[in-house]
Amino acid sequence: VSRPSAKRRVSPRTVQRRSDALSTARILEAAIDILDEGDEGALTFRALAARLATGSGAIYWHVAGKDDLLAMAADHVIAAVTTRVTKLSKPRDAIRTLAGGVFDAIEAHPWVGGQLSRDPWQNAVLRLLEAIGQCVQALGIPDEKQFHAASALMNFILGLAAQYAAQVRLRETDRSAVLAMTAARWMELDPGTYPFVRRVAAQLAEHDDREQFIAGIELILRGIQTGRSVS
Amino acid sequence: VSRPSAKRRVSPRTVQRRSDALSTARILEAAIDILDEGDEGALTFRALAARLATGSGAIYWHVAGKDDLLAMAADHVIAAVTTRVTKLSKPRDAIRTLAGGVFDAIEAHPWVGGQLSRDPWQNAVLRLLEAIGQCVQALGIPDEKQFHAASALMNFILGLAAQYAAQVRLRETDRSAVLAMTAARWMELDPGTYPFVRRVAAQLAEHDDREQFIAGIELILRGIQTGRSVS
DNA sequence: ACCTGAACACCGTTCAAGT
DNA sequence: ACCTGAACACCGTTCAAGT
């Protein structure tokens, strides 16, 4: 947000404690590194302080607390997605690209999934809602239905975020192995109470998450536009 | 909420430590009470032990840990929804009722929202997927598309869960006041970068969450059925 | 078999004290 | 103005010891 560290330096010869001073930007960068390397629980003010070679309390001078830090980190990742996407010609393509971009961002930074589903009015979510809303508007949906349509898409994307976040929480093994395991577990469910889940267990192992997610977006778009002409 | 003291008493003269022995069921009940009274963070093994008049370690004899306990609690709440709904005549009505039931359950027990979006393969989620899947099947969707359709609906519902969970995390004030506050904050955003959000801010204050959620479900259903005839 | 509760290894956050 | 790091008030979980 602010960059007080951009200051050039003042006098030579005095050895500084670190190569550069602490700053919100440096803290944010270190936090994202820690989150990417470990899981959600790896981000600790002690770990962060160690990586930045400072005391844990120093961080509080630049950042309000852990929630603030996480919100900023998620916003940083999502901002990269929305700014890259907004300027596409066909609004339907823009939405597709946007959704795919969120998927990829969460895949690359799984902790973002958890963070997005923690506070629906954090900056990252607002950014997404705005991007989606602009696309919906460009789609030619009547004014009164735009909020409705955008929030349905937003809700669906947050659902992905939650699902993906949790999915990664049980990893270590790779993705397909986890899916195969889950499919196997589903097959062992009681056929009387879980007929449907058992039946789709086979499809689970071979399905493509990303494809399925985009198809879901497609589905909602179809519903939005059908609704426009029908209702 | 519960009145464990209402137990009559068993034999006179021998004072029992508690009126009845510890059990998974009693622990679960106490946990749900604590979660309903406080927020998500109120459930502590120390608080739980205090309420059950036992040591914190005793709980581990009946329950694997906190994650296990939360998953069981959420499953308890969701099971009440799914078993109540399954037997409706028209599958579209069943889905509507199911979705509404989940909404109401999360409204009554906000912590369920957070828990649902924590582990996508916990029992509660499986239960929902099964219920949704059975409805989708009854809808007459072709076999290969059922998994797809059901998971889109599931994803949307999980999105609600996440959103609602977070929404409640910032309460204390009542609902409409929070919405009014958020709307006010949205109005102050930069018109250049947040034109859409600013424009819908007014609608936010007067909108009905539940109605909007059900309308979203409707939208997806429309997309599912349109897709069937079109694609 | 079941329960107790002190102890362990952590957290986020604060704050007097330093430079 | 900015940083330090011990201290505070918590966690979930374990485990020797009790009944």
PDB file of N, CA, C and O in Angstrom, chain B residues 62-96:
ATOM      1  N   HIS B  62     -13.200 -39.897  23.737  1.00  0.00           N
ATOM      2  CA  HIS B  62     -14.420 -40.108  22.944  1.00  0.00           C
ATOM      3  C   HIS B  62     -14.339 -39.519  21.545  1.00  0.00           C
ATOM      4  O   HIS B  62     -15.136 -39.875  20.674  1.00  0.00           O
ATOM      5  N   VAL B  63     -13.424 -38.605  21.340  1.00  0.00           N
ATOM      6  CA  VAL B  63     -13.386 -37.828  20.106  1.00  0.00           C
ATOM      7  C   VAL B  63     -11.925 -37.668  19.675  1.00  0.00           C
ATOM      8  O   VAL B  63     -11.056 -37.490  20.513  1.00  0.00           O
ATOM      9  N   ALA B  64     -11.662 -37.767  18.372  1.00  0.00           N
ATOM     10  CA  ALA B  64     -10.273 -37.785  17.909  1.00  0.00           C
ATOM     11  C   ALA B  64      -9.555 -36.451  18.135  1.00  0.00           C
ATOM     12  O   ALA B  64      -8.355 -36.430  18.375  1.00  0.00           O
ATOM     13  N   GLY B  65     -10.288 -35.353  18.064  1.00  0.00           N
ATOM     14  CA  GLY B  65      -9.661 -34.044  18.208  1.00  0.00           C
ATOM     15  C   GLY B  65     -10.650 -32.974  17.818  1.00  0.00           C
ATOM     16  O   GLY B  65     -11.839 -33.242  17.610  1.00  0.00           O
ATOM     17  N   LYS B  66     -10.180 -31.771  17.699  1.00  0.00           N
ATOM     18  CA  LYS B  66     -11.083 -30.664  17.442  1.00  0.00           C
ATOM     19  C   LYS B  66     -11.689 -30.737  16.033  1.00  0.00           C
ATOM     20  O   LYS B  66     -12.876 -30.467  15.854  1.00  0.00           O
ATOM     21  N   ASP B  67     -10.866 -31.086  15.053  1.00  0.00           N
ATOM     22  CA  ASP B  67     -11.370 -31.185  13.682  1.00  0.00           C
ATOM     23  C   ASP B  67     -12.507 -32.201  13.610  1.00  0.00           C
ATOM     24  O   ASP B  67     -13.539 -31.955  12.983  1.00  0.00           O
ATOM     25  N   ASP B  68     -12.278 -33.338  14.218  1.00  0.00           N
ATOM     26  CA  ASP B  68     -13.280 -34.394  14.251  1.00  0.00           C
ATOM     27  C   ASP B  68     -14.579 -33.888  14.872  1.00  0.00           C
ATOM     28  O   ASP B  68     -15.669 -34.081  14.335  1.00  0.00           O
ATOM     29  N   LEU B  69     -14.426 -33.191  15.980  1.00  0.00           N
ATOM     30  CA  LEU B  69     -15.587 -32.675  16.694  1.00  0.00           C
ATOM     31  C   LEU B  69     -16.380 -31.683  15.831  1.00  0.00           C
ATOM     32  O   LEU B  69     -17.610 -31.764  15.739  1.00  0.00           O
ATOM     33  N   LEU B  70     -15.676 -30.790  15.177  1.00  0.00           N
ATOM     34  CA  LEU B  70     -16.341 -29.807  14.317  1.00  0.00           C
ATOM     35  C   LEU B  70     -17.045 -30.479  13.144  1.00  0.00           C
ATOM     36  O   LEU B  70     -18.167 -30.103  12.780  1.00  0.00           O
ATOM     37  N   ALA B  71     -16.401 -31.476  12.565  1.00  0.00           N
ATOM     38  CA  ALA B  71     -17.007 -32.185  11.432  1.00  0.00           C
ATOM     39  C   ALA B  71     -18.280 -32.901  11.884  1.00  0.00           C
ATOM     40  O   ALA B  71     -19.297 -32.884  11.179  1.00  0.00           O
ATOM     41  N   MET B  72     -18.236 -33.502  13.055  1.00  0.00           N
ATOM     42  CA  MET B  72     -19.417 -34.194  13.565  1.00  0.00           C
ATOM     43  C   MET B  72     -20.548 -33.206  13.848  1.00  0.00           C
ATOM     44  O   MET B  72     -21.721 -33.481  13.584  1.00  0.00           O
ATOM     45  N   ALA B  73     -20.174 -32.066  14.402  1.00  0.00           N
ATOM     46  CA  ALA B  73     -21.188 -31.054  14.728  1.00  0.00           C
ATOM     47  C   ALA B  73     -21.879 -30.550  13.463  1.00  0.00           C
ATOM     48  O   ALA B  73     -23.111 -30.460  13.408  1.00  0.00           O
ATOM     49  N   ALA B  74     -21.083 -30.263  12.438  1.00  0.00           N
ATOM     50  CA  ALA B  74     -21.663 -29.785  11.182  1.00  0.00           C
ATOM     51  C   ALA B  74     -22.539 -30.872  10.564  1.00  0.00           C
ATOM     52  O   ALA B  74     -23.626 -30.585  10.048  1.00  0.00           O
ATOM     53  N   ASP B  75     -22.075 -32.098  10.617  1.00  0.00           N
ATOM     54  CA  ASP B  75     -22.845 -33.199  10.049  1.00  0.00           C
ATOM     55  C   ASP B  75     -24.189 -33.336  10.746  1.00  0.00           C
ATOM     56  O   ASP B  75     -25.214 -33.594  10.117  1.00  0.00           O
ATOM     57  N   HIS B  76     -24.171 -33.126  12.043  1.00  0.00           N
ATOM     58  CA  HIS B  76     -25.403 -33.202  12.827  1.00  0.00           C
ATOM     59  C   HIS B  76     -26.432 -32.193  12.318  1.00  0.00           C
ATOM     60  O   HIS B  76     -27.603 -32.516  12.123  1.00  0.00           O
ATOM     61  N   VAL B  77     -25.978 -30.974  12.093  1.00  0.00           N
ATOM     62  CA  VAL B  77     -26.872 -29.904  11.636  1.00  0.00           C
ATOM     63  C   VAL B  77     -27.366 -30.169  10.207  1.00  0.00           C
ATOM     64  O   VAL B  77     -28.559 -30.041   9.911  1.00  0.00           O
ATOM     65  N   ILE B  78     -26.452 -30.555   9.341  1.00  0.00           N
ATOM     66  CA  ILE B  78     -26.809 -30.765   7.935  1.00  0.00           C
ATOM     67  C   ILE B  78     -27.718 -31.981   7.774  1.00  0.00           C
ATOM     68  O   ILE B  78     -28.643 -31.977   6.945  1.00  0.00           O
ATOM     69  N   ALA B  79     -27.474 -32.992   8.561  1.00  0.00           N
ATOM     70  CA  ALA B  79     -28.308 -34.202   8.479  1.00  0.00           C
ATOM     71  C   ALA B  79     -29.773 -33.866   8.729  1.00  0.00           C
ATOM     72  O   ALA B  79     -30.677 -34.405   8.084  1.00  0.00           O
ATOM     73  N   ALA B  80     -29.998 -32.937   9.645  1.00  0.00           N
ATOM     74  CA  ALA B  80     -31.368 -32.521   9.948  1.00  0.00           C
ATOM     75  C   ALA B  80     -32.028 -31.911   8.718  1.00  0.00           C
ATOM     76  O   ALA B  80     -33.227 -32.069   8.496  1.00  0.00           O
ATOM     77  N   VAL B  81     -31.250 -31.233   7.902  1.00  0.00           N
ATOM     78  CA  VAL B  81     -31.784 -30.607   6.692  1.00  0.00           C
ATOM     79  C   VAL B  81     -32.086 -31.655   5.617  1.00  0.00           C
ATOM     80  O   VAL B  81     -33.180 -31.680   5.052  1.00  0.00           O
ATOM     81  N   THR B  82     -31.104 -32.494   5.343  1.00  0.00           N
ATOM     82  CA  THR B  82     -31.254 -33.425   4.219  1.00  0.00           C
ATOM     83  C   THR B  82     -32.326 -34.477   4.471  1.00  0.00           C
ATOM     84  O   THR B  82     -33.092 -34.793   3.570  1.00  0.00           O
ATOM     85  N   THR B  83     -32.389 -34.999   5.671  1.00  0.00           N
ATOM     86  CA  THR B  83     -33.386 -36.041   5.933  1.00  0.00           C
ATOM     87  C   THR B  83     -34.792 -35.464   5.882  1.00  0.00           C
ATOM     88  O   THR B  83     -35.740 -36.164   5.545  1.00  0.00           O
ATOM     89  N   ARG B  84     -34.937 -34.196   6.176  1.00  0.00           N
ATOM     90  CA  ARG B  84     -36.251 -33.583   6.160  1.00  0.00           C
ATOM     91  C   ARG B  84     -36.759 -33.367   4.733  1.00  0.00           C
ATOM     92  O   ARG B  84     -37.946 -33.306   4.480  1.00  0.00           O
ATOM     93  N   VAL B  85     -35.827 -33.280   3.787  1.00  0.00           N
ATOM     94  CA  VAL B  85     -36.184 -32.768   2.476  1.00  0.00           C
ATOM     95  C   VAL B  85     -36.369 -33.823   1.382  1.00  0.00           C
ATOM     96  O   VAL B  85     -37.178 -33.659   0.479  1.00  0.00           O
ATOM     97  N   THR B  86     -35.640 -34.888   1.502  1.00  0.00           N
ATOM     98  CA  THR B  86     -35.492 -35.802   0.365  1.00  0.00           C
ATOM     99  C   THR B  86     -36.788 -36.260  -0.277  1.00  0.00           C
ATOM    100  O   THR B  86     -36.837 -36.515  -1.476  1.00  0.00           O
ATOM    101  N   LYS B  87     -37.855 -36.356   0.494  1.00  0.00           N
ATOM    102  CA  LYS B  87     -39.033 -37.049   0.001  1.00  0.00           C
ATOM    103  C   LYS B  87     -40.079 -36.150  -0.668  1.00  0.00           C
ATOM    104  O   LYS B  87     -41.283 -36.388  -0.557  1.00  0.00           O
ATOM    105  N   LEU B  88     -39.648 -35.101  -1.332  1.00  0.00           N
ATOM    106  CA  LEU B  88     -40.623 -34.230  -1.982  1.00  0.00           C
ATOM    107  C   LEU B  88     -40.939 -34.712  -3.388  1.00  0.00           C
ATOM    108  O   LEU B  88     -40.138 -35.362  -4.032  1.00  0.00           O
ATOM    109  N   SER B  89     -42.093 -34.327  -3.876  1.00  0.00           N
ATOM    110  CA  SER B  89     -42.526 -34.835  -5.179  1.00  0.00           C
ATOM    111  C   SER B  89     -41.724 -34.247  -6.345  1.00  0.00           C
ATOM    112  O   SER B  89     -40.979 -34.945  -7.018  1.00  0.00           O
ATOM    113  N   LYS B  90     -41.837 -32.955  -6.567  1.00  0.00           N
ATOM    114  CA  LYS B  90     -41.158 -32.346  -7.709  1.00  0.00           C
ATOM    115  C   LYS B  90     -39.683 -32.097  -7.376  1.00  0.00           C
ATOM    116  O   LYS B  90     -39.380 -31.420  -6.389  1.00  0.00           O
ATOM    117  N   PRO B  91     -38.781 -32.630  -8.191  1.00  0.00           N
ATOM    118  CA  PRO B  91     -37.348 -32.488  -7.881  1.00  0.00           C
ATOM    119  C   PRO B  91     -36.883 -31.030  -7.825  1.00  0.00           C
ATOM    120  O   PRO B  91     -36.010 -30.691  -7.037  1.00  0.00           O
ATOM    121  N   ARG B  92     -37.472 -30.199  -8.643  1.00  0.00           N
ATOM    122  CA  ARG B  92     -37.086 -28.783  -8.605  1.00  0.00           C
ATOM    123  C   ARG B  92     -37.443 -28.149  -7.279  1.00  0.00           C
ATOM    124  O   ARG B  92     -36.677 -27.366  -6.713  1.00  0.00           O
ATOM    125  N   ASP B  93     -38.623 -28.488  -6.767  1.00  0.00           N
ATOM    126  CA  ASP B  93     -39.015 -28.005  -5.442  1.00  0.00           C
ATOM    127  C   ASP B  93     -38.081 -28.549  -4.372  1.00  0.00           C
ATOM    128  O   ASP B  93     -37.724 -27.848  -3.426  1.00  0.00           O
ATOM    129  N   ALA B  94     -37.721 -29.808  -4.540  1.00  0.00           N
ATOM    130  CA  ALA B  94     -36.831 -30.438  -3.558  1.00  0.00           C
ATOM    131  C   ALA B  94     -35.510 -29.690  -3.480  1.00  0.00           C
ATOM    132  O   ALA B  94     -35.000 -29.411  -2.389  1.00  0.00           O
ATOM    133  N   ILE B  95     -34.953 -29.347  -4.624  1.00  0.00           N
ATOM    134  CA  ILE B  95     -33.680 -28.609  -4.638  1.00  0.00           C
ATOM    135  C   ILE B  95     -33.841 -27.245  -3.985  1.00  0.00           C
ATOM    136  O   ILE B  95     -33.020 -26.821  -3.175  1.00  0.00           O
ATOM    137  N   ARG B  96     -34.924 -26.577  -4.334  1.00  0.00           N
ATOM    138  CA  ARG B  96     -35.201 -25.278  -3.719  1.00  0.00           C
ATOM    139  C   ARG B  96     -35.291 -25.400  -2.199  1.00  0.00           C
ATOM    140  O   ARG B  96     -34.700 -24.614  -1.467  1.00  0.00           O
TER     141      ARG B  96
END
